[in-house]
Amino acid sequence: MTEYASDPLDRRAFLAATAAVGTSAVAGCSALEAGEDATTTPVDEGRARELAERFAPTLYFDSAEQWFPTDPHPYESEREGETVVDGFDALDGYTERFRAAETPPDPTVFHNVVTYDDSPLAVVQYWAYSAFDQFTTNFHWHDWEVLHVFVDTDSDEPALFVASSHSRSVPNNEFLDPDRTVPRILQELGSHSSALSVNEERDRFRRLPTAGDIADITNRVVDDVESLASIPVAYGLPRDEGSRLPYVVPELDGAPLYEHERLPAVEPEDLVPDELTVRSFDSLSAPPTDLPERETGLVFEFEGRDDPGTDADVAYELRSTADIEHISGFTGPQLSFEFSVPEAVEDAVAGHITTTGEPWNQPRYQNPAADISDPNHRRELAERYAAIGEPAPINAVVTAVSSLVEDGEAPDGEGVTTEDSAVESVALLESDPSAVPTFRGVAVAQGVDAGQHRLTVNGAGVEPHSESITVEDRGVTAAGVDGEIPLVAREDATKVTVDPTESETDVTDFALEDDFGGRLYDAPVEGPDAVYVHRGGAYTGEIRDSDDELGAVRVNPTDEDRIAVERPTTGKESLASFLATITEETRAEIEGLDLDGRANAVRGLVRALEATGSAAQRAARRAADGDREGADRRLVAVQSGFGQVADNLERAADGLPDPIERAVDRRLSQARKRVEQALDAEKL
């Protein structure tokens, strides 16, 4: 297995780049409105066959794959005067025939070839049908995947490869001006999402170029102004990029699919293998760490190729989609995937669905340019061919999903940090029935309508995250804090709930900051809400109201499963009460240390904390009594007291354990920020 750990890709830099470069780099937006594409005409049968044979792809499958490209004809039936392919019939029949033959039955790829009117640009489409789709974010009966080869018929060379990804909101894998004629497609296990391979390592996906080889995609990148990092925006092939990807067992009516009476031939071993699957995301207490990486299995090659290559295991038949356009529907009961959504009382369960449709009833069948997901590629083709219109502005939502873990620099249970997650997650916008899988921990959803949305992120063995986001028109919305959403393992999680319904304060936003990890959550509040945090952290909850006033509350989970922030408030009293709490917390921790008689500097630090905490308590009482002037006088004393605390901390540094010194220093920074907010507050 090739190692990719040295790839120069950093997800935090990627999200920083989002803010720096914005619309033009990520969304491909411009001042141009969408141009109209020319109409297309089917290419005559002889020429279509010639082009289809010339560019017929080589297909590489995972060693654990169960559902290979096949001919749906054997599973046809008549229903109310129409020809349909029923999901039960296809899955059961395909499984039975596969087991009997011990080789993939009827290996077939279908082609459709069109040319843009009054243009040298033609497109060869390769449509592959599979009887079932099983993935980590969805599963469904039937699966159609497509590869578009845009061909300049004047030069007789390919201009663009477009390999289909999971859905229209997930960027496809694309390569502009490939040097090779025969595309190589790496099919993702179970989902059959198509990654390209144009580099020298034919059965591996490479997102970024190396010194001796090119990348497998030319999708646009996200760069910050100093070019510290870049990432081509396309789904790719996560299990080929060093990431773990757990699959989910498909169910129907609450039972595993293989137990259904209409699937007598289907056994558990006919699905994605157990070592790659989980029963559900919430069946684990921590993310899985022992999932096997991708290994290449069967290789499919066009049966008519003169030189099929040494890798070929199976020869597939190439047929025209005209042979199956009489099928009016690919049917089956709706399968859905359940998604936990954090709520203040009990987590909700949201379902999302993915459906499949007949290729010949999709807009991209007649107009393949509709499937170009990279605006830069569309713009390039528009410059070359009058038949292709300029790209439309695209709204995108992006985020990096990380893991929240204890910080080794902090005292036990008093600080967290984030690190890259080795397990891919899924993100779901409530306005979209299809979830978005992450690649290298990054989630990108394109074509999102402007306005309010709710984004939920889930993963195997972690608690879910959910937040409200506002998607701007013609731009990029970075979800989370600075574009990062940290998830916490279920075994380490505490739910923090905030309920403003009985508060006299019109709360609009709630945020959480850890002493070491910084701001980890910041989102609008429209009612009772919840966020999961690592119980090894020490947090400050920030409340914002409709008058842009601030409040704060201390949140220390320790071993608690749930902490409620009830009746959140803002203003001087709230902030002064917080200051009293965090100061007393720090004083008690230092006083509880066994420091061999305690150095004078340490005793001085304790006294300074005690005096400052008392001043904060008096400021809170004055604010509660409506005495603005008195509250501010005490807050000035608190501010001065923190200066004394800082001086004493510097003198006491040698007498304190390093983790404690670091914790006190970080709490001091938090406290100084909040005392300034309290002095500036208009609200008592």
XYZ file of C-alpha atoms in Angstrom:
684
model
C 0.000 0.000 0.000
C 1.423 3.366 -0.999
C 1.834 5.831 1.848
C 0.410 9.320 1.399
C 1.181 10.751 4.812
C 3.751 13.088 3.321
C 1.286 14.787 0.991
C 1.572 18.549 1.627
C -2.055 18.956 2.660
C -3.201 20.558 5.889
C -6.943 20.908 6.472
C -6.717 23.796 8.895
C -4.704 25.766 6.368
C -7.292 24.779 3.777
C -10.068 26.352 5.830
C -7.975 29.418 6.584
C -7.578 29.694 2.847
C -11.332 29.699 2.421
C -11.593 32.937 4.327
C -8.564 34.424 2.610
C -9.397 33.709 -0.996
C -13.120 33.224 -0.791
C -15.432 32.910 -3.712
C -13.179 32.793 -6.730
C -11.029 29.899 -5.542
C -13.558 27.637 -3.898
C -16.830 28.243 -5.642
C -15.529 29.283 -9.032
C -17.858 32.250 -8.909
C -17.460 35.291 -11.086
C -19.426 38.278 -12.199
C -20.641 36.228 -15.139
C -24.111 34.767 -15.207
C -24.609 31.220 -16.382
C -24.298 30.828 -20.111
C -26.614 28.601 -22.091
C -25.239 25.437 -23.615
C -26.008 24.540 -27.203
C -28.347 21.664 -27.936
C -26.950 18.228 -28.694
C -27.699 15.616 -31.317
C -27.124 11.866 -30.967
C -24.185 10.694 -33.033
C -25.005 8.143 -35.729
C -24.607 4.525 -34.690
C -21.384 3.746 -36.581
C -19.508 6.854 -35.449
C -20.848 6.470 -31.901
C -19.555 2.927 -31.727
C -16.168 3.997 -33.046
C -15.787 6.711 -30.409
C -17.148 4.508 -27.614
C -14.666 1.709 -28.382
C -11.727 4.099 -28.647
C -12.238 5.695 -25.226
C -13.758 2.700 -23.386
C -12.435 2.891 -19.809
C -10.565 0.340 -17.749
C -12.365 -0.227 -14.437
C -10.559 -1.106 -11.199
C -12.631 -2.487 -8.317
C -12.040 -2.963 -4.619
C -11.189 -6.511 -3.548
C -14.326 -6.501 -1.353
C -16.711 -5.321 -4.111
C -19.974 -7.260 -4.487
C -21.905 -5.468 -7.242
C -20.141 -5.090 -10.583
C -21.422 -3.398 -13.775
C -24.032 -5.655 -15.286
C -26.929 -5.837 -17.719
C -30.313 -5.094 -16.081
C -32.247 -6.979 -18.787
C -32.509 -10.288 -16.849
C -34.338 -8.543 -14.005
C -37.014 -6.800 -16.078
C -40.705 -7.257 -15.369
C -43.944 -5.775 -16.628
C -45.944 -3.563 -14.314
C -49.114 -1.803 -15.407
C -48.045 -1.935 -19.030
C -44.520 -0.618 -18.392
C -41.140 -2.314 -18.209
C -39.440 -1.882 -14.839
C -36.500 -3.361 -12.962
C -37.530 -4.176 -9.407
C -34.887 -3.774 -6.690
C -35.673 -7.087 -4.995
C -35.521 -8.920 -8.320
C -32.229 -7.305 -9.327
C -30.414 -7.787 -6.011
C -31.629 -11.339 -5.416
C -31.241 -12.428 -9.033
C -27.785 -10.904 -9.417
C -26.610 -12.475 -6.143
C -27.902 -15.908 -7.138
C -26.295 -15.784 -10.587
C -22.998 -14.455 -9.203
C -22.809 -17.295 -6.695
C -23.632 -19.914 -9.314
C -21.128 -18.653 -11.904
C -18.434 -17.587 -9.404
C -17.745 -14.671 -11.716
C -19.571 -11.349 -12.212
C -22.635 -12.061 -14.384
C -23.156 -10.204 -17.677
C -20.330 -7.648 -17.330
C -21.633 -4.700 -19.336
C -21.051 -0.973 -19.783
C -23.507 1.133 -21.796
C -22.590 4.096 -23.951
C -24.365 7.191 -25.187
C -22.663 9.592 -27.611
C -23.847 13.102 -28.447
C -22.354 16.050 -30.281
C -22.993 19.705 -29.598
C -24.682 21.328 -32.576
C -22.422 23.414 -34.822
C -19.406 22.471 -32.695
C -16.494 20.035 -32.906
C -17.208 19.023 -29.293
C -18.664 15.541 -28.795
C -19.156 13.602 -25.567
C -18.965 9.866 -25.019
C -20.859 8.782 -21.923
C -20.216 5.427 -20.247
C -23.057 4.335 -17.990
C -22.490 1.443 -15.570
C -25.406 -0.230 -13.782
C -25.027 -2.080 -10.462
C -27.785 -3.970 -8.693
C -27.216 -2.299 -5.302
C -25.379 0.523 -3.535
C -24.048 0.151 0.019
C -22.028 2.963 1.517
C -21.391 4.784 4.757
C -23.872 7.587 4.046
C -26.577 5.802 2.132
C -27.707 2.651 0.422
C -30.233 2.127 -2.324
C -31.498 -0.280 -4.920
C -29.819 0.055 -8.297
C -26.897 2.331 -8.996
C -25.961 4.226 -12.145
C -22.526 5.783 -12.471
C -21.294 7.749 -15.456
C -18.007 8.756 -17.029
C -18.091 11.615 -19.568
C -15.277 11.860 -22.110
C -15.442 15.250 -23.855
C -13.766 14.850 -27.248
C -12.549 17.495 -29.695
C -13.435 15.837 -33.005
C -11.157 18.194 -34.941
C -8.080 16.905 -33.118
C -9.681 13.585 -32.171
C -8.283 14.036 -28.655
C -10.031 14.078 -25.267
C -10.543 17.537 -23.767
C -12.013 16.624 -20.377
C -12.747 13.542 -18.262
C -15.647 13.864 -15.796
C -16.149 10.900 -13.440
C -19.329 10.930 -11.378
C -19.216 11.232 -7.606
C -21.898 10.585 -4.995
C -24.404 13.284 -5.866
C -24.677 16.607 -7.654
C -23.676 18.436 -4.468
C -20.389 16.509 -4.194
C -17.716 17.682 -6.682
C -16.924 15.143 -9.397
C -13.435 13.925 -10.255
C -12.323 15.747 -13.390
C -9.177 16.045 -15.513
C -8.666 18.703 -18.166
C -6.668 17.830 -21.305
C -5.598 14.311 -20.347
C -2.610 12.861 -22.197
C -4.082 9.380 -22.215
C -6.912 8.158 -24.453
C -8.208 5.299 -22.303
C -9.506 6.555 -18.940
C -8.799 4.460 -15.869
C -11.611 4.490 -13.320
C -11.194 3.444 -9.696
C -14.624 2.431 -8.415
C -15.228 3.031 -4.720
C -16.299 -0.021 -2.785
C -20.061 -0.342 -2.513
C -20.929 3.166 -3.656
C -19.208 2.889 -7.058
C -18.282 6.563 -6.916
C -15.725 7.027 -9.679
C -12.207 8.301 -9.111
C -9.787 8.903 -11.959
C -6.308 7.445 -12.316
C -4.094 9.112 -14.906
C -0.789 8.785 -13.068
C 1.793 6.048 -13.426
C 0.423 4.091 -10.465
C -2.593 2.815 -12.346
C -4.680 1.403 -9.482
C -4.121 4.192 -6.931
C -5.686 7.632 -6.593
C -3.346 10.581 -6.083
C -4.979 13.897 -5.183
C -1.808 15.969 -5.295
C 1.152 15.837 -7.679
C 4.492 14.493 -6.534
C 7.958 15.279 -7.780
C 7.814 12.448 -10.269
C 4.126 12.225 -11.192
C 0.997 14.245 -11.823
C -2.202 14.344 -9.793
C -5.239 12.364 -10.923
C -7.540 15.389 -11.002
C -7.217 18.981 -12.153
C -10.091 20.314 -10.052
C -9.666 23.823 -8.697
C -7.737 24.288 -5.484
C -8.170 26.402 -2.386
C -5.083 28.495 -1.666
C -4.399 31.090 0.963
C -2.543 34.218 -0.081
C 0.811 32.787 1.017
C 0.150 29.494 -0.764
C 0.721 27.544 2.439
C -1.590 24.714 1.401
C -3.969 23.695 -1.342
C -6.504 20.979 -1.904
C -8.224 20.013 -5.158
C -11.946 20.100 -4.480
C -13.239 16.673 -5.462
C -14.439 13.623 -3.568
C -11.606 11.345 -4.671
C -11.143 7.968 -3.004
C -10.687 8.300 0.791
C -9.604 4.706 1.428
C -6.818 5.261 -1.089
C -5.712 8.409 0.727
C -4.985 6.861 4.109
C -8.436 7.447 5.628
C -10.694 4.923 7.324
C -14.242 4.630 6.033
C -16.808 2.567 7.980
C -19.768 1.164 6.041
C -23.257 0.710 7.453
C -25.414 -2.424 7.294
C -28.506 -1.627 5.185
C -31.846 -2.211 6.838
C -35.454 -2.340 5.702
C -38.352 -2.160 8.171
C -35.914 -2.290 11.091
C -34.144 -5.509 10.052
C -30.970 -6.186 8.065
C -31.713 -6.350 4.366
C -30.493 -9.927 4.022
C -33.293 -11.089 6.354
C -36.054 -9.925 3.995
C -38.297 -12.672 2.637
C -37.998 -11.370 -0.912
C -34.216 -11.802 -0.858
C -33.782 -15.545 -0.256
C -30.467 -15.678 -2.131
C -28.870 -12.788 -0.199
C -26.732 -13.711 2.806
C -24.653 -11.456 5.102
C -21.521 -12.355 3.144
C -23.143 -10.939 -0.012
C -22.847 -7.415 1.387
C -19.755 -5.352 2.207
C -17.655 -7.540 4.561
C -18.092 -7.373 8.328
C -14.587 -6.029 8.923
C -15.553 -2.838 7.091
C -19.042 -2.344 8.490
C -20.776 -1.107 11.595
C -24.397 -1.809 12.448
C -24.960 1.920 12.905
C -22.947 5.030 13.702
C -24.122 5.019 17.316
C -23.290 1.358 17.916
C -19.682 2.255 18.753
C -18.302 4.145 21.744
C -15.295 5.395 19.765
C -14.322 5.704 16.092
C -13.103 2.417 14.611
C -9.351 2.088 14.224
C -8.961 -1.332 12.625
C -10.736 -0.892 9.289
C -8.753 -2.339 6.392
C -7.464 -0.040 3.685
C -8.373 -0.363 0.034
C -6.953 -3.195 -2.028
C -7.445 -3.612 -5.752
C -9.520 -6.589 -6.816
C -10.996 -7.348 -10.222
C -10.099 -5.225 -13.249
C -12.621 -4.849 -16.091
C -11.500 -4.147 -19.649
C -13.474 -3.651 -22.871
C -13.683 -7.010 -24.643
C -12.913 -5.504 -28.067
C -9.637 -3.867 -27.124
C -6.714 -5.189 -29.168
C -4.313 -4.870 -26.255
C -6.344 -5.443 -23.065
C -3.343 -4.998 -20.795
C -1.910 -7.337 -18.207
C -4.245 -6.234 -15.402
C -7.503 -7.316 -17.003
C -9.502 -10.020 -15.170
C -12.938 -9.552 -16.742
C -13.882 -8.487 -20.280
C -17.008 -6.335 -20.422
C -19.435 -5.913 -23.286
C -19.975 -2.387 -24.612
C -23.576 -1.701 -25.594
C -25.650 1.329 -26.531
C -28.020 2.763 -23.951
C -30.620 2.627 -26.740
C -30.879 -1.094 -25.852
C -32.333 -0.276 -22.412
C -34.170 3.009 -22.923
C -37.430 1.041 -22.970
C -37.108 0.594 -19.178
C -39.373 3.158 -17.552
C -38.268 2.761 -13.963
C -35.837 1.190 -11.506
C -38.024 0.538 -8.492
C -37.894 -0.651 -4.892
C -39.090 0.425 -1.440
C -37.318 3.523 -0.198
C -34.268 2.832 1.955
C -33.080 5.560 4.294
C -30.196 6.205 6.621
C -30.879 7.525 10.125
C -28.922 10.512 11.326
C -28.713 11.678 14.957
C -29.258 15.406 15.462
C -28.298 16.973 18.847
C -31.228 18.482 20.717
C -31.512 19.854 24.236
C -33.742 17.111 25.621
C -33.298 13.953 23.553
C -31.395 13.737 20.306
C -33.655 13.685 17.289
C -33.351 11.211 14.445
C -33.471 12.552 10.921
C -33.703 10.316 7.879
C -32.168 11.061 4.526
C -32.572 9.284 1.237
C -30.748 8.755 -1.978
C -32.643 7.688 -5.055
C -31.586 6.627 -8.504
C -33.202 7.481 -11.804
C -32.969 6.322 -15.368
C -29.994 7.952 -17.119
C -32.055 8.849 -20.189
C -34.402 10.959 -18.060
C -31.613 13.066 -16.548
C -30.567 16.480 -17.954
C -26.921 15.386 -18.227
C -27.900 12.622 -20.666
C -28.714 15.151 -23.378
C -26.353 17.823 -22.060
C -23.256 16.256 -20.492
C -21.847 19.708 -19.656
C -24.486 19.877 -16.927
C -22.325 17.387 -15.023
C -19.144 19.503 -15.027
C -18.821 20.361 -11.341
C -15.634 22.413 -11.559
C -16.452 25.950 -12.787
C -12.889 26.454 -13.987
C -13.222 23.467 -16.295
C -16.514 24.752 -17.670
C -14.999 28.204 -18.167
C -12.070 26.696 -20.060
C -14.371 24.745 -22.370
C -16.514 27.856 -22.871
C -13.434 29.714 -24.113
C -12.691 26.965 -26.624
C -16.196 26.044 -27.773
C -19.083 28.418 -28.356
C -21.426 25.520 -27.566
C -20.542 25.629 -23.843
C -21.903 28.446 -21.705
C -20.036 30.299 -18.991
C -20.241 28.792 -15.472
C -22.932 29.941 -13.097
C -22.032 31.337 -9.683
C -22.119 28.543 -7.102
C -22.918 28.688 -3.412
C -20.813 26.230 -1.422
C -20.649 25.093 2.188
C -17.252 23.829 3.366
C -15.922 22.543 6.648
C -13.084 20.432 8.016
C -14.144 17.725 10.442
C -11.614 17.040 13.195
C -11.395 15.019 16.411
C -11.619 16.624 19.853
C -9.123 15.052 22.264
C -7.444 15.892 25.559
C -4.491 18.250 25.341
C -1.317 16.724 26.762
C -0.087 20.191 27.726
C -3.069 20.742 30.052
C -3.731 19.388 33.532
C -5.841 16.230 33.482
C -9.425 17.081 32.635
C -8.741 20.765 32.036
C -7.982 21.207 28.358
C -8.611 19.823 24.889
C -7.255 20.243 21.404
C -8.236 19.137 17.932
C -6.420 16.730 15.647
C -7.036 15.328 12.192
C -9.530 12.505 12.192
C -8.456 9.220 10.620
C -12.099 8.227 10.061
C -14.251 9.907 7.445
C -17.567 11.475 8.463
C -20.742 12.578 6.722
C -22.489 15.937 6.629
C -26.169 16.562 5.983
C -27.911 19.817 5.168
C -31.537 19.612 6.244
C -32.516 21.087 2.875
C -30.859 18.230 0.955
C -32.015 14.599 1.152
C -28.523 13.317 0.362
C -25.605 13.369 2.786
C -22.134 14.558 1.804
C -19.217 12.257 2.647
C -15.941 13.850 3.675
C -12.660 13.396 1.819
C -9.476 13.808 3.832
C -11.800 15.136 6.545
C -13.184 17.915 4.342
C -16.874 18.239 3.488
C -17.907 20.321 0.485
C -21.502 20.813 -0.626
C -22.038 22.761 -3.840
C -25.167 24.288 -5.304
C -26.686 25.191 -1.924
C -29.524 27.698 -1.988
C -28.840 30.998 -0.251
C -30.551 31.394 3.119
C -30.796 29.615 6.458
C -29.798 25.963 6.707
C -29.014 23.490 9.437
C -25.896 21.405 9.032
C -25.436 18.150 10.934
C -22.227 16.127 10.949
C -22.077 12.489 12.048
C -19.475 9.771 12.202
C -19.027 6.252 13.483
C -18.392 6.173 17.232
C -18.734 9.931 17.736
C -21.512 12.166 18.957
C -23.203 14.310 16.293
C -22.728 18.016 15.772
C -25.412 20.336 14.465
C -25.565 24.063 13.858
C -27.540 26.682 12.012
C -25.700 28.409 9.168
C -26.484 31.265 6.819
C -25.457 30.586 3.237
C -24.587 33.692 1.297
C -25.569 34.141 -2.333
C -22.712 33.518 -4.774
C -20.217 32.703 -2.081
C -18.634 30.226 0.268
C -19.918 29.534 3.753
C -17.368 28.009 6.115
C -19.311 26.054 8.727
C -18.057 25.630 12.277
C -15.527 27.929 13.915
C -13.143 29.237 11.259
C -14.388 26.385 9.100
C -13.626 23.557 11.519
C -16.107 21.251 13.254
C -14.622 19.017 15.986
C -16.365 15.741 16.839
C -15.880 13.882 20.120
C -15.853 10.124 20.729
C -19.055 8.932 22.359
C -17.165 7.468 25.327
C -15.611 10.883 26.092
C -18.626 13.104 25.426
C -20.687 15.396 27.606
C -23.767 17.103 26.223
C -23.988 20.815 26.964
C -27.493 22.172 26.542
C -28.647 25.767 26.436
C -32.303 26.657 26.898
C -33.238 30.324 26.464
C -37.004 29.738 26.470
C -37.504 30.820 30.112
C -34.815 33.486 30.079
C -35.663 37.167 30.073
C -32.771 37.607 27.648
C -33.404 37.379 23.914
C -30.521 35.003 23.241
C -29.355 34.844 19.622
C -26.015 32.993 19.779
C -24.145 30.546 21.973
C -20.438 29.702 21.834
C -18.063 27.458 23.766
C -14.355 28.051 24.311
C -11.924 25.639 25.949
C -9.060 27.033 28.010
C -6.545 25.281 25.745
C -8.482 24.446 22.582
C -9.969 27.909 22.058
C -13.368 28.497 20.466
C -14.909 25.202 19.388
C -18.579 26.014 18.858
C -20.310 29.222 17.797
C -23.779 29.163 16.303
C -27.145 30.928 16.330
C -29.682 29.821 18.939
C -33.318 29.627 17.881
C -34.579 27.651 20.885
C -33.275 24.855 23.109
C -29.997 23.658 21.630
C -27.169 21.262 22.418
C -23.535 20.611 21.613
C -21.295 17.712 22.585
C -17.902 18.471 24.143
C -15.039 16.374 25.460
C -15.377 15.905 29.197
C -11.629 16.413 29.519
C -11.985 20.114 28.795
C -12.708 23.260 30.783
C -15.045 25.586 28.912
C -16.439 29.070 28.881
C -19.910 29.423 27.444
C -20.521 32.765 25.728
C -24.044 34.108 25.333
C -24.974 36.856 22.888
C -28.354 38.595 22.753
C -30.319 40.578 20.173
C -28.765 43.841 21.448
C -25.276 42.394 20.839
C -24.690 42.221 24.595
C -22.550 39.400 25.951
C -22.732 37.062 28.929
C -20.630 34.138 30.109
C -20.920 30.949 32.139
C -18.306 28.425 33.268
C -18.758 24.809 32.084
C -16.646 22.067 33.689
C -17.896 18.634 32.595
C -15.568 16.330 34.638
C -17.534 13.041 34.718
C -20.968 14.442 33.985
C -22.955 13.186 30.998
C -24.994 16.370 30.709
C -24.660 20.006 31.751
C -27.540 22.427 31.352
C -27.153 26.172 30.824
C -30.561 27.351 31.984
C -31.917 30.876 31.743
C -28.778 32.255 30.070
C -28.265 35.972 30.610
C -26.048 38.767 29.334
C -24.620 41.967 30.782
C -22.432 43.031 33.702
C -23.942 40.682 36.280
C -23.508 37.629 34.062
C -19.911 38.470 33.181
C -18.937 39.446 36.740
C -20.427 36.208 38.096
C -18.383 34.274 35.555
C -15.236 36.127 36.645
C -15.905 35.220 40.265
C -16.399 31.566 39.314
C -13.275 31.134 37.172
C -11.126 32.998 39.716
C -12.339 30.846 42.596
C -11.844 27.705 40.482
C -8.232 28.690 39.888
C -7.566 29.655 43.512
C -8.962 26.364 44.817
C -6.894 24.322 42.397
C -3.629 26.013 43.386
C -4.417 25.908 47.088
C -5.111 22.191 46.794
C -1.658 21.424 45.455
C 0.999 19.740 47.614
C 3.830 22.233 47.126
C 6.117 21.544 50.133
C 5.314 24.550 52.248
C 4.274 26.686 49.308
C 6.709 29.305 48.120
C 5.931 32.880 49.003
C 5.222 33.657 45.359
C 2.632 30.884 45.183
C 0.966 32.105 48.379
C 0.955 35.592 46.882
C -0.762 34.237 43.767
C -3.448 32.580 45.893
C -4.079 35.814 47.824
C -4.293 37.839 44.592
C -6.816 35.407 43.171
C -8.857 35.481 46.366
C -8.991 39.287 46.412
C -9.851 39.497 42.721
C -12.601 36.903 43.069
C -14.135 38.804 45.974
C -14.145 42.012 43.910
C -15.889 40.148 41.083
C -18.574 38.881 43.459
C -19.203 42.434 44.694
C -19.418 43.683 41.105
C -22.041 41.051 40.328
C -24.101 42.033 43.368
C -23.934 45.730 42.449
C -25.075 44.945 38.912
C -27.931 42.808 40.254
C -29.005 45.753 42.445
C -29.044 48.076 39.450
C -26.013 50.060 40.620
C -24.117 50.661 37.370
C -21.548 53.017 38.840
C -20.829 50.702 41.758
C -20.551 47.672 39.484
C -18.085 49.446 37.208
C -15.941 50.558 40.171
C -15.665 46.940 41.311
C -14.951 45.789 37.777
C -12.070 48.267 37.546
C -10.766 46.726 40.756
C -11.133 43.284 39.197
C -9.219 44.440 36.149
C -6.425 45.740 38.361
C -6.532 42.524 40.368
C -5.892 40.449 37.281
C -2.792 42.535 36.669
C -1.593 41.548 40.127
C -2.482 37.933 39.433
C -0.347 38.058 36.267
C 2.604 39.508 38.186
C 2.309 36.873 40.905
C 1.966 34.099 38.314
C 5.245 35.149 36.734
C 6.990 35.089 40.122
C 5.363 31.774 41.092
C 6.128 29.994 37.814
C 9.001 27.945 39.255
C 6.834 26.789 42.159
C 3.960 25.467 40.023
C 3.754 22.324 37.899
C 4.027 23.281 34.227
C 0.482 22.134 33.287
C -1.001 24.176 36.151
C 0.993 27.244 35.167
C -0.240 26.935 31.589
C -3.847 26.486 32.757
C -3.702 29.561 35.003
C -2.188 31.624 32.201
C -4.987 30.636 29.790
C -7.732 31.298 32.335
C -6.177 34.662 33.007
C -6.411 35.541 29.306
C -10.051 34.461 29.293
C -10.797 36.487 32.417
C -9.135 39.654 31.129
C -11.187 39.460 27.952
C -14.418 39.054 29.918
C -13.707 41.891 32.352
C -13.233 44.261 29.424
C -16.559 43.071 27.995
C -18.204 43.636 31.379
C -16.909 47.213 31.573
C -18.166 47.878 28.034
C -21.582 46.323 28.662
C -24.604 48.627 28.537
C -26.855 46.037 30.124
C -26.606 45.426 33.853
